[in-house]
């Protein structure tokens, strides 16, 4: 599993959104399309400030 953090700006206000994903490959694909995904969600122009893809180290207890 991995998490993709997206820092973006809309109308001068900064936001952060995180996506929990099953595979790192999903994170790479979403990173390519994140501008479009956020535009569809907010219906206005979005400026991507940064993205961070991190693989989670899950250990069964």
Short mmCIF file of N, CA and C in Angstrom, two decimals:
data_model
loop_
_atom_site.label_atom_id
_atom_site.label_comp_id
_atom_site.label_asym_id
_atom_site.label_seq_id
_atom_site.Cartn_x
_atom_site.Cartn_y
_atom_site.Cartn_z
N UNK A 1 0.84 -1.18 0.00
CA UNK A 1 0.00 0.00 0.00
C UNK A 1 0.89 1.24 0.00
N UNK A 2 0.33 2.30 -0.53
CA UNK A 2 1.07 3.56 -0.53
C UNK A 2 0.09 4.72 -0.38
N UNK A 3 0.66 5.86 -0.11
CA UNK A 3 -0.14 7.07 0.06
C UNK A 3 0.44 8.15 -0.85
N UNK A 4 -0.46 8.84 -1.56
CA UNK A 4 -0.06 9.95 -2.40
C UNK A 4 -0.60 11.23 -1.78
N UNK A 5 0.30 12.10 -1.34
CA UNK A 5 -0.08 13.41 -0.80
C UNK A 5 0.05 14.43 -1.92
N UNK A 6 -0.97 15.24 -2.08
CA UNK A 6 -0.98 16.27 -3.11
C UNK A 6 -1.21 17.62 -2.44
N UNK A 7 -0.29 18.53 -2.63
CA UNK A 7 -0.44 19.90 -2.14
C UNK A 7 -0.80 20.75 -3.35
N UNK A 8 -1.92 21.46 -3.25
CA UNK A 8 -2.36 22.26 -4.39
C UNK A 8 -2.95 23.58 -3.93
N UNK A 9 -3.11 24.47 -4.89
CA UNK A 9 -3.60 25.81 -4.60
C UNK A 9 -4.78 26.10 -5.51
N UNK A 10 -5.80 26.74 -4.91
CA UNK A 10 -7.00 27.10 -5.65
C UNK A 10 -7.46 28.46 -5.13
N UNK A 11 -7.56 29.43 -6.01
CA UNK A 11 -7.98 30.79 -5.63
C UNK A 11 -7.12 31.36 -4.50
N UNK A 12 -5.83 31.09 -4.52
CA UNK A 12 -4.91 31.65 -3.54
C UNK A 12 -4.87 30.90 -2.21
N UNK A 13 -5.70 29.89 -2.04
CA UNK A 13 -5.72 29.10 -0.81
C UNK A 13 -5.05 27.76 -1.06
N UNK A 14 -4.20 27.33 -0.11
CA UNK A 14 -3.47 26.07 -0.26
C UNK A 14 -4.24 24.93 0.42
N UNK A 15 -4.20 23.76 -0.22
CA UNK A 15 -4.89 22.58 0.27
C UNK A 15 -3.95 21.38 0.20
N UNK A 16 -4.29 20.35 0.97
CA UNK A 16 -3.59 19.07 0.89
C UNK A 16 -4.64 17.98 0.82
N UNK A 17 -4.42 17.03 -0.06
CA UNK A 17 -5.31 15.88 -0.17
C UNK A 17 -4.45 14.63 -0.23
N UNK A 18 -4.88 13.58 0.45
CA UNK A 18 -4.14 12.33 0.47
C UNK A 18 -5.00 11.21 -0.11
N UNK A 19 -4.35 10.35 -0.88
CA UNK A 19 -5.01 9.20 -1.48
C UNK A 19 -4.31 7.94 -1.00
N UNK A 20 -5.07 7.00 -0.44
CA UNK A 20 -4.54 5.70 -0.04
C UNK A 20 -4.73 4.75 -1.21
N UNK A 21 -3.64 4.16 -1.67
CA UNK A 21 -3.66 3.34 -2.87
C UNK A 21 -3.09 1.95 -2.59
N UNK A 22 -3.57 0.98 -3.32
CA UNK A 22 -3.14 -0.40 -3.11
C UNK A 22 -1.71 -0.64 -3.60
N UNK A 23 -1.38 -0.08 -4.77
CA UNK A 23 -0.09 -0.36 -5.39
C UNK A 23 0.66 0.92 -5.71
N UNK A 24 1.98 0.91 -5.61
CA UNK A 24 2.76 2.09 -6.00
C UNK A 24 2.49 2.50 -7.45
N UNK A 25 2.24 1.52 -8.32
CA UNK A 25 1.95 1.83 -9.73
C UNK A 25 0.71 2.72 -9.84
N UNK A 26 -0.28 2.49 -8.95
CA UNK A 26 -1.49 3.32 -8.94
C UNK A 26 -1.13 4.76 -8.60
N UNK A 27 -0.18 4.93 -7.70
CA UNK A 27 0.27 6.26 -7.32
C UNK A 27 0.95 6.99 -8.46
N UNK A 28 1.78 6.27 -9.21
CA UNK A 28 2.45 6.89 -10.36
C UNK A 28 1.43 7.29 -11.41
N UNK A 29 0.42 6.45 -11.63
CA UNK A 29 -0.62 6.77 -12.63
C UNK A 29 -1.45 7.97 -12.16
N UNK A 30 -1.85 7.98 -10.90
CA UNK A 30 -2.65 9.08 -10.38
C UNK A 30 -1.85 10.38 -10.41
N UNK A 31 -0.57 10.30 -10.11
CA UNK A 31 0.29 11.50 -10.13
C UNK A 31 0.27 12.14 -11.52
N UNK A 32 0.23 11.32 -12.56
CA UNK A 32 0.19 11.84 -13.93
C UNK A 32 -1.13 12.56 -14.23
N UNK A 33 -2.21 12.11 -13.59
CA UNK A 33 -3.55 12.62 -13.91
C UNK A 33 -4.16 13.49 -12.82
N UNK A 34 -3.40 13.84 -11.79
CA UNK A 34 -3.98 14.49 -10.62
C UNK A 34 -4.59 15.86 -10.94
N UNK A 35 -3.99 16.60 -11.86
CA UNK A 35 -4.53 17.92 -12.23
C UNK A 35 -5.96 17.75 -12.75
N UNK A 36 -6.17 16.79 -13.61
CA UNK A 36 -7.50 16.54 -14.18
C UNK A 36 -8.48 16.06 -13.11
N UNK A 37 -8.02 15.16 -12.24
CA UNK A 37 -8.88 14.63 -11.17
C UNK A 37 -9.37 15.76 -10.27
N UNK A 38 -8.46 16.64 -9.84
CA UNK A 38 -8.84 17.74 -8.96
C UNK A 38 -9.71 18.76 -9.68
N UNK A 39 -9.45 18.99 -10.96
CA UNK A 39 -10.30 19.91 -11.73
C UNK A 39 -11.73 19.36 -11.78
N UNK A 40 -11.88 18.07 -12.01
CA UNK A 40 -13.21 17.46 -12.06
C UNK A 40 -13.91 17.58 -10.70
N UNK A 41 -13.16 17.47 -9.63
CA UNK A 41 -13.74 17.55 -8.29
C UNK A 41 -14.18 18.98 -7.94
N UNK A 42 -13.35 19.97 -8.27
CA UNK A 42 -13.61 21.34 -7.85
C UNK A 42 -14.24 22.21 -8.95
N UNK A 43 -14.16 21.79 -10.19
CA UNK A 43 -14.69 22.52 -11.33
C UNK A 43 -14.09 23.92 -11.47
N UNK A 44 -12.81 24.03 -11.15
CA UNK A 44 -12.06 25.26 -11.39
C UNK A 44 -10.58 24.95 -11.49
N UNK A 45 -9.82 25.92 -11.95
CA UNK A 45 -8.38 25.71 -12.17
C UNK A 45 -7.67 25.42 -10.85
N UNK A 46 -6.77 24.46 -10.92
CA UNK A 46 -5.98 24.01 -9.77
C UNK A 46 -4.51 24.14 -10.13
N UNK A 47 -3.70 24.62 -9.19
CA UNK A 47 -2.25 24.65 -9.38
C UNK A 47 -1.65 23.62 -8.42
N UNK A 48 -0.97 22.62 -8.98
CA UNK A 48 -0.31 21.60 -8.17
C UNK A 48 1.00 22.19 -7.64
N UNK A 49 1.16 22.19 -6.32
CA UNK A 49 2.38 22.71 -5.70
C UNK A 49 3.41 21.60 -5.52
N UNK A 50 2.97 20.42 -5.07
CA UNK A 50 3.88 19.29 -4.92
C UNK A 50 3.09 18.00 -4.74
N UNK A 51 3.76 16.89 -5.02
CA UNK A 51 3.19 15.57 -4.76
C UNK A 51 4.26 14.74 -4.07
N UNK A 52 3.81 13.81 -3.24
CA UNK A 52 4.74 12.92 -2.54
C UNK A 52 4.11 11.54 -2.47
N UNK A 53 4.77 10.58 -3.07
CA UNK A 53 4.31 9.19 -3.06
C UNK A 53 5.17 8.41 -2.07
N UNK A 54 4.52 7.82 -1.07
CA UNK A 54 5.25 7.10 -0.03
C UNK A 54 4.67 5.71 0.14
N UNK A 55 5.54 4.72 0.10
CA UNK A 55 5.10 3.34 0.31
C UNK A 55 4.98 3.09 1.82
N UNK A 56 3.86 2.50 2.22
CA UNK A 56 3.63 2.22 3.63
C UNK A 56 4.23 0.87 3.98
N UNK A 57 4.86 0.81 5.13
CA UNK A 57 5.46 -0.43 5.61
C UNK A 57 4.50 -1.03 6.62
N UNK A 58 3.64 -1.92 6.14
CA UNK A 58 2.64 -2.53 7.01
C UNK A 58 3.17 -3.84 7.56
N UNK A 59 3.12 -3.96 8.87
CA UNK A 59 3.62 -5.16 9.54
C UNK A 59 2.45 -5.79 10.29
N UNK A 60 2.21 -7.07 10.04
CA UNK A 60 1.14 -7.78 10.75
C UNK A 60 1.59 -8.06 12.18
N UNK A 61 0.69 -7.81 13.10
CA UNK A 61 1.01 -8.05 14.51
C UNK A 61 0.50 -9.39 14.96
#
